[in-house]
C-alpha cells in the first residue's frame, strides 16, 4: 500500500480511515446477528474476529506511514546485491520496520485488552469473560470489596506492563522515527 500506486488508492485509504469514525453502536446489531447465526456467541472466536477487524484499519494506516519512511534505495540496493523481493523484505525491510511493528502491536493489543463493550455483548459465561468484563462484575455487586477489586485491577495490568517493559525501546524509537534530527 505504501510503495505501489494503483487506481483508487487514495479512496481506499480514505475508506479505511472512515471506518475508524463509525460508532461502535452502529455495527453492534449486525455483528450480534451474524455471530448468533454462526453460533459464535459466548465463544472466543467472536471476540478474535471483532478485535481483528476493528484493528486492521488502524494497523494498516500506522504501518503504511512507517513503511513510507524507508528509502526505496535500500530495496534497490538489496536487489542489485542479489536478493529477491522476499529476501529483501525479510533481511532489509523487516529489521528496519521492527520499531513500527512493535509500536503498532502494542497499541492494537492494548486497545483489544481494555475493550469492555464487545466482551460484555458477545460473552456471558465465566470461561469466556475477558478481563475488563470480569473487573466490571465487581462493580455490579451491591457489596463491593474494594480490596479484591484493587487486587484484580493490579493483576489485570501485569500483562500490559510486562509487554510495555519489553517493548519500551521499540515503542520510543517507533514513535519518534522520522523526527527531525538536530
XYZ file of C-alpha atoms in Angstrom:
182
model
C 0.000 0.000 0.000
C 2.771 2.436 0.853
C 5.067 1.676 -2.089
C 2.805 0.883 -5.007
C 0.421 3.222 -6.732
C -2.819 1.930 -8.142
C -6.097 3.340 -9.249
C -8.335 4.168 -6.307
C -5.540 4.003 -3.725
C -6.464 7.322 -2.130
C -10.144 6.375 -1.977
C -9.210 3.006 -0.451
C -7.103 4.639 2.266
C -9.789 7.231 2.996
C -12.386 4.472 3.311
C -10.138 2.668 5.813
C -9.804 5.906 7.752
C -13.564 6.459 7.597
C -14.202 3.057 9.171
C -12.458 4.338 12.284
C -15.093 7.061 12.558
C -18.085 4.721 12.572
C -19.591 4.468 16.056
C -19.409 1.003 17.571
C -23.146 1.093 18.266
C -23.822 1.119 14.513
C -22.061 -2.188 13.905
C -23.106 -3.914 17.121
C -26.509 -5.247 16.000
C -25.286 -6.623 12.643
C -22.316 -8.269 14.377
C -24.536 -9.735 17.076
C -26.957 -11.155 14.495
C -24.118 -12.556 12.376
C -22.392 -14.195 15.337
C -25.719 -15.578 16.544
C -26.406 -17.169 13.150
C -22.882 -18.626 13.060
C -23.271 -19.913 16.657
C -20.286 -17.874 17.801
C -21.943 -16.045 20.682
C -20.324 -16.811 24.022
C -17.242 -18.127 22.236
C -13.818 -16.515 21.971
C -13.679 -16.564 18.129
C -16.373 -13.859 18.101
C -14.050 -11.567 20.050
C -10.998 -12.546 17.989
C -12.823 -11.746 14.744
C -14.174 -8.468 16.114
C -10.897 -7.209 17.567
C -9.007 -8.183 14.429
C -11.489 -6.446 12.151
C -11.546 -3.346 14.350
C -7.739 -3.102 14.475
C -6.919 -3.757 10.795
C -7.603 -0.184 9.590
C -5.585 1.343 12.441
C -2.687 -1.056 11.899
C -2.719 -0.608 8.114
C -2.631 3.168 8.310
C 0.001 3.192 11.043
C 2.255 0.650 9.339
C 1.944 2.358 5.973
C 3.247 5.607 7.467
C 6.241 3.738 8.927
C 6.817 1.918 5.638
C 6.799 5.162 3.619
C 9.760 6.436 5.640
C 12.025 3.614 4.454
C 14.047 4.755 1.437
C 13.353 2.859 -1.778
C 17.119 2.934 -2.422
C 17.607 0.310 0.320
C 15.356 -2.119 -1.529
C 17.029 -1.326 -4.838
C 20.488 -1.889 -3.333
C 19.412 -5.266 -1.937
C 18.026 -6.274 -5.333
C 21.278 -5.239 -7.021
C 23.235 -7.263 -4.450
C 21.310 -10.375 -5.466
C 18.387 -10.552 -3.033
C 14.972 -11.400 -4.378
C 11.861 -9.494 -3.191
C 11.175 -11.937 -0.334
C 14.778 -11.820 0.925
C 14.718 -8.032 0.687
C 11.591 -7.943 2.815
C 12.950 -10.382 5.433
C 16.578 -9.229 5.633
C 16.312 -5.497 4.977
C 12.812 -4.096 5.455
C 11.546 -6.039 8.482
C 14.551 -5.242 10.713
C 14.129 -1.562 9.887
C 10.369 -1.800 10.446
C 10.684 -3.543 13.836
C 10.048 -0.374 15.915
C 6.953 0.437 13.872
C 5.677 -3.132 14.040
C 6.163 -3.300 17.811
C 4.592 0.126 18.422
C 1.574 -0.816 16.309
C 1.294 -4.209 18.010
C 1.382 -2.648 21.467
C -1.338 -0.112 20.678
C -3.551 -2.714 18.976
C -3.099 -5.172 21.870
C -3.823 -2.523 24.487
C -6.991 -1.468 22.663
C -8.256 -5.042 22.486
C -7.161 -5.864 26.066
C -9.018 -2.881 27.514
C -12.210 -3.277 25.496
C -15.251 -3.842 27.674
C -18.071 -3.289 25.234
C -17.669 -6.260 22.882
C -16.711 -8.537 25.757
C -19.985 -7.754 27.520
C -22.065 -8.128 24.363
C -20.597 -11.332 22.939
C -19.661 -13.361 26.029
C -21.581 -14.231 29.168
C -20.087 -17.368 30.687
C -17.253 -17.390 33.213
C -14.949 -19.304 30.854
C -15.184 -16.734 28.053
C -15.215 -13.489 30.036
C -12.448 -11.053 29.225
C -10.510 -9.291 31.983
C -12.457 -5.996 31.742
C -15.758 -7.897 31.877
C -14.555 -9.754 34.965
C -13.481 -6.492 36.581
C -16.830 -4.909 35.816
C -18.571 -7.715 37.703
C -17.002 -6.342 40.915
C -18.774 -3.021 40.352
C -22.177 -4.563 39.674
C -22.468 -6.076 43.146
C -24.039 -4.104 45.983
C -21.385 -5.157 48.458
C -18.154 -4.007 46.820
C -14.994 -5.465 48.289
C -12.534 -2.707 47.441
C -9.504 -4.807 48.369
C -10.420 -7.595 45.941
C -11.316 -5.073 43.269
C -7.972 -3.295 43.660
C -6.053 -6.578 43.590
C -7.901 -7.709 40.457
C -7.220 -4.357 38.798
C -3.496 -4.603 39.549
C -3.373 -8.211 38.315
C -5.060 -7.173 35.076
C -2.319 -4.611 34.485
C 0.540 -7.115 34.780
C 0.458 -8.427 31.156
C 0.304 -4.900 29.740
C 3.112 -3.659 31.996
C 5.300 -6.643 31.068
C 4.652 -6.058 27.370
C 5.455 -2.354 27.673
C 8.631 -3.146 29.635
C 9.923 -5.474 26.907
C 8.789 -3.258 24.045
C 9.705 0.133 25.516
C 12.772 0.790 23.376
C 10.882 -0.175 20.212
C 7.883 1.946 21.141
C 10.003 5.031 21.807
C 12.010 4.628 18.607
C 8.855 3.744 16.655
C 7.025 6.828 17.834
C 9.977 9.158 17.291
C 11.059 7.688 13.955
C 11.072 10.342 11.317
C 11.549 13.179 13.763
C 13.872 15.965 12.707
C 17.404 15.428 13.980
C 19.441 18.391 15.076
